[in-house]
Coordinates of C-alpha atoms and ligand atoms in Angstrom, one line a residue:
X593 CA 58.0 53.8 60.2
X594 CA 57.2 53.5 63.8
X595 CA 60.2 52.2 65.8
X596 CA 59.6 49.8 68.6
X597 CA 56.2 48.5 67.5
X598 CA 57.5 44.9 67.7
X599 CA 59.5 45.6 70.9
X600 CA 60.3 42.3 72.7
X601 CA 58.2 40.2 70.3
X602 CA 59.8 36.9 69.2
X603 CA 59.6 36.4 65.5
X604 CA 60.7 33.5 63.3
X605 CA 61.1 34.0 59.6
X606 CA 61.9 31.4 56.9
X607 CA 63.6 32.7 53.7
X608 CA 65.2 31.6 50.5
X609 CA 64.8 28.4 48.5
X610 CA 65.5 24.9 49.6
X611 CA 67.9 22.5 47.8
X612 CA 66.9 18.8 47.4
X613 CA 69.8 16.6 46.5
X614 CA 69.5 14.1 43.7
X615 CA 73.2 12.9 43.6
X616 CA 76.5 14.4 44.6
X617 CA 76.4 17.0 41.8
X618 CA 72.7 17.7 41.2
X619 CA 69.8 19.1 43.1
X620 CA 66.2 20.4 42.6
X621 CA 65.5 23.9 43.8
X622 CA 63.0 26.8 43.6
X623 CA 63.7 30.2 42.2
X624 CA 64.1 32.5 45.2
X625 CA 66.7 35.2 46.1
X626 CA 65.7 35.4 49.7
X627 CA 65.5 39.2 49.5
X628 CA 62.0 39.5 51.0
X629 CA 62.7 37.2 53.9
X630 CA 66.0 38.9 54.7
X631 CA 64.3 42.4 54.4
X632 CA 61.6 41.2 56.9
X633 CA 64.3 39.9 59.3
X634 CA 66.2 43.2 59.1
X635 CA 63.2 45.4 59.5
X636 CA 61.6 43.3 62.3
X637 CA 64.9 43.6 64.2
X638 CA 64.9 47.4 63.8
X639 CA 61.3 47.5 65.1
X640 CA 62.5 45.9 68.3
X641 CA 61.8 42.2 67.6
X642 CA 64.0 39.2 68.6
X643 CA 64.5 37.6 65.2
X644 CA 65.3 34.1 64.2
X645 CA 65.9 33.7 60.5
X646 CA 65.9 30.2 59.0
X647 CA 67.4 30.4 55.6
X648 CA 68.0 28.2 52.7
X649 CA 71.0 28.7 50.4
X650 CA 71.2 32.4 49.2
X651 CA 74.0 34.8 48.3
X652 CA 72.9 37.4 50.9
X653 CA 74.8 38.1 54.1
X654 CA 73.2 37.4 57.5
X655 CA 71.5 40.5 58.9
X656 CA 73.1 42.1 62.0
X657 CA 71.6 41.2 65.4
X658 CA 69.6 38.4 63.9
X659 CA 69.9 34.7 64.9
X660 CA 70.5 33.3 61.4
X661 CA 70.3 29.5 61.0
X662 CA 71.4 28.2 57.6
X663 CA 69.8 25.1 56.2
X664 CA 69.8 23.2 52.9
X665 CA 66.8 21.0 52.3
X666 CA 63.1 21.3 53.1
X667 CA 63.5 18.6 55.7
X668 CA 66.4 20.5 57.3
X669 CA 64.3 23.7 57.3
X670 CA 61.4 21.8 58.9
X671 CA 63.7 20.5 61.7
X672 CA 65.3 24.0 62.3
X673 CA 61.9 25.7 62.5
X674 CA 60.5 23.0 64.9
X675 CA 63.7 23.4 67.1
X676 CA 63.2 27.2 67.4
X677 CA 59.4 27.6 67.4
X678 CA 58.7 27.4 71.1
X679 CA 57.9 30.8 72.6
X680 CA 57.7 32.6 69.2
X681 CA 54.9 35.3 68.9
X682 CA 55.0 35.5 65.1
X683 CA 56.1 33.2 62.3
X684 CA 56.5 34.5 58.7
X685 CA 57.0 31.8 56.0
X686 CA 58.8 33.7 53.2
X687 CA 60.8 30.7 52.0
X688 CA 60.2 29.0 48.7
X689 CA 60.2 25.5 50.0
X690 CA 60.5 22.6 47.5
X691 CA 57.1 20.8 47.3
X692 CA 58.8 17.5 46.3
X693 CA 62.1 15.9 47.1
X694 CA 63.8 12.8 45.6
X695 CA 62.7 9.5 47.2
X696 CA 66.4 8.3 47.1
X697 CA 69.6 10.4 47.1
X698 CA 72.0 8.5 44.7
X699 CA 75.4 8.1 46.3
X700 CA 77.1 8.2 42.9
X701 CA 76.6 10.5 40.0
X702 CA 73.6 9.4 37.9
X703 CA 74.9 8.4 34.5
X704 CA 73.3 9.6 31.2
X705 CA 71.5 6.7 29.6
X706 CA 68.1 6.6 27.9
X707 CA 66.4 9.3 25.8
X708 CA 63.8 9.7 28.6
X709 CA 64.1 9.2 32.3
X710 CA 61.9 9.6 35.4
X711 CA 62.5 11.1 38.8
X712 CA 60.8 9.6 41.8
X713 CA 59.8 12.3 44.2
X714 CA 57.7 12.5 47.3
X715 CA 56.0 15.4 49.0
X716 CA 57.9 17.4 51.6
X717 CA 56.2 18.4 54.9
X718 CA 54.4 21.7 54.8
X719 CA 56.3 23.8 57.3
X720 CA 54.0 26.7 57.8
X721 CA 50.9 24.5 57.9
X722 CA 52.5 22.4 60.6
X723 CA 53.2 25.5 62.7
X724 CA 49.6 26.7 62.2
X725 CA 48.4 23.4 63.6
X726 CA 50.3 23.7 66.9
X727 CA 48.3 24.2 70.1
X728 CA 50.3 27.3 71.1
X729 CA 50.7 28.6 67.6
X730 CA 52.3 31.9 66.9
X731 CA 50.5 34.5 64.7
X732 CA 51.3 32.8 61.4
X733 CA 51.8 34.5 58.0
X734 CA 52.4 32.7 54.7
X735 CA 53.3 33.9 51.2
X736 CA 51.7 33.0 47.9
X737 CA 53.6 33.6 44.7
X738 CA 51.3 32.9 41.8
X739 CA 51.3 33.3 38.0
X740 CA 47.5 33.3 37.8
X741 CA 44.3 33.4 40.0
X742 CA 46.2 35.3 42.7
X743 CA 43.3 36.1 45.0
X744 CA 41.6 32.7 44.7
X745 CA 44.8 30.7 45.4
X746 CA 45.8 33.0 48.2
X747 CA 42.4 32.7 50.0
X748 CA 42.5 29.0 49.5
X749 CA 46.0 28.8 51.1
X750 CA 44.8 31.1 54.0
X751 CA 42.0 28.6 54.8
X752 CA 43.7 25.3 54.0
X753 CA 46.9 26.0 55.9
X754 CA 44.9 27.7 58.7
X755 CA 47.1 30.9 58.5
X756 CA 46.3 34.2 60.2
X757 CA 47.4 36.1 57.2
X758 CA 48.6 35.6 53.7
X759 CA 50.8 37.9 51.6
X760 CA 50.2 37.3 47.9
X761 CA 52.3 38.5 45.0
X762 CA 52.4 38.0 41.2
X763 CA 55.5 36.3 39.7
X764 CA 56.5 36.2 36.1
X765 CA 55.4 39.8 35.5
X766 CA 57.5 42.7 34.1
X767 CA 58.0 44.2 37.6
X768 CA 58.5 42.7 41.0
X769 CA 58.7 39.0 42.1
X770 CA 61.8 36.8 42.0
X771 CA 65.3 38.4 42.3
X772 CA 63.7 41.8 42.0
X773 CA 64.5 44.6 44.5
X774 CA 60.9 45.7 44.3
X775 CA 57.5 44.0 44.8
X776 CA 53.8 44.6 45.4
X777 CA 51.7 42.6 47.8
X778 CA 48.0 41.8 48.2
X779 CA 47.5 40.8 51.9
X780 CA 44.4 38.9 53.1
X781 CA 43.2 37.8 56.5
X782 CA 39.9 36.5 57.8
X783 CA 38.0 39.7 57.8
X784 CA 40.0 42.1 55.7
X785 CA 42.6 42.8 53.1
X786 CA 45.2 45.4 52.2
X787 CA 47.1 46.3 49.1
X788 CA 50.8 47.4 49.1
X789 CA 51.7 48.9 45.8
X790 CA 55.1 48.4 44.0
X791 CA 58.0 49.5 46.2
X792 CA 61.4 48.3 47.3
X793 CA 61.4 45.1 49.5
X794 CA 62.8 47.0 52.5
X795 CA 59.9 49.4 52.6
X796 CA 57.4 46.6 51.7
X797 CA 58.8 44.6 54.6
X798 CA 58.2 47.4 57.2
X799 CA 54.7 48.1 55.8
X800 CA 53.9 44.4 56.2
X801 CA 55.3 44.3 59.7
X802 CA 53.3 47.4 60.7
X803 CA 50.1 45.6 59.5
X804 CA 51.1 42.4 61.4
X805 CA 51.7 44.4 64.6
X806 CA 48.2 46.0 64.2
X807 CA 46.5 42.6 63.6
X808 CA 48.4 41.1 66.5
X809 CA 46.9 43.7 68.8
X810 CA 43.4 43.5 67.2
Ligands
C5P414 O1 51.5 25.9 48.8 P1 52.6 26.9 48.6 O2 54.0 26.3 48.6 O3 52.4 27.8 47.4 O4 52.5 27.8 49.9 C1 53.4 28.9 50.0 C2 53.5 29.2 51.5 O5 53.7 28.0 52.3 C3 54.7 30.0 51.8 O6 54.5 30.8 52.9 C4 55.8 28.9 52.0 O7 56.9 29.4 52.8 C5 55.0 27.9 52.8 N1 55.5 26.5 52.6 C6 56.1 25.8 53.7 N2 56.4 24.5 53.6 C7 56.3 23.9 52.4 C8 55.7 24.5 51.3 C9 55.3 25.8 51.5 O8 56.2 26.4 54.8 N3 56.7 22.6 52.3

């Protein structure tokens, strides 16, 4: 790759799942290893960027020379991103944020009772869409992990969330996606698109960062 293409750029990356507490022993979460976000943070740092990584609970260790902020819930992630967003040139939202969170966190363990039960959930705030609405918004990249209609859903998210770029990948296929060390990406922006074929997430991360640097200059 080309060292230094992100020299001095400030970049904020979200990674991993979020964890939404139901009671002291239970939570709702999304399937996400955090590998893609951590690979992006590591590679961006190597390309000369000043990196802030806001991460949900993962088993990966914090990348060297990266300002890593650990959070738990979608609300915590929103607050941490808002706290660090000023002055950022680029934001990449690689986190699998919970779309819904329990309306009430029960203080005591919920007891087993009826055959059927219901959970009351409300929507979480969309972090990347909130960033893309800011007046001094950074170049904003989102991810779309889909099991069907990849292009259609990705283009819809690009527009609806007012993103500068979206990186879409299939999940639930034989290769790539969750937990995997490899992935493939279909990247879309307003007037273009690019395909990155199946490769390890480290290489994929630098390919995506090179494209971001190009689009940033364009
Ligand atoms: O709508 P969906 O969750 O599929 O969109 C995925 C993209 O939006 C990802 O980039 C994800 O990190 C971001 N997102 C977010 N805040 C949310 C939900 C999703 O930043 N509450």
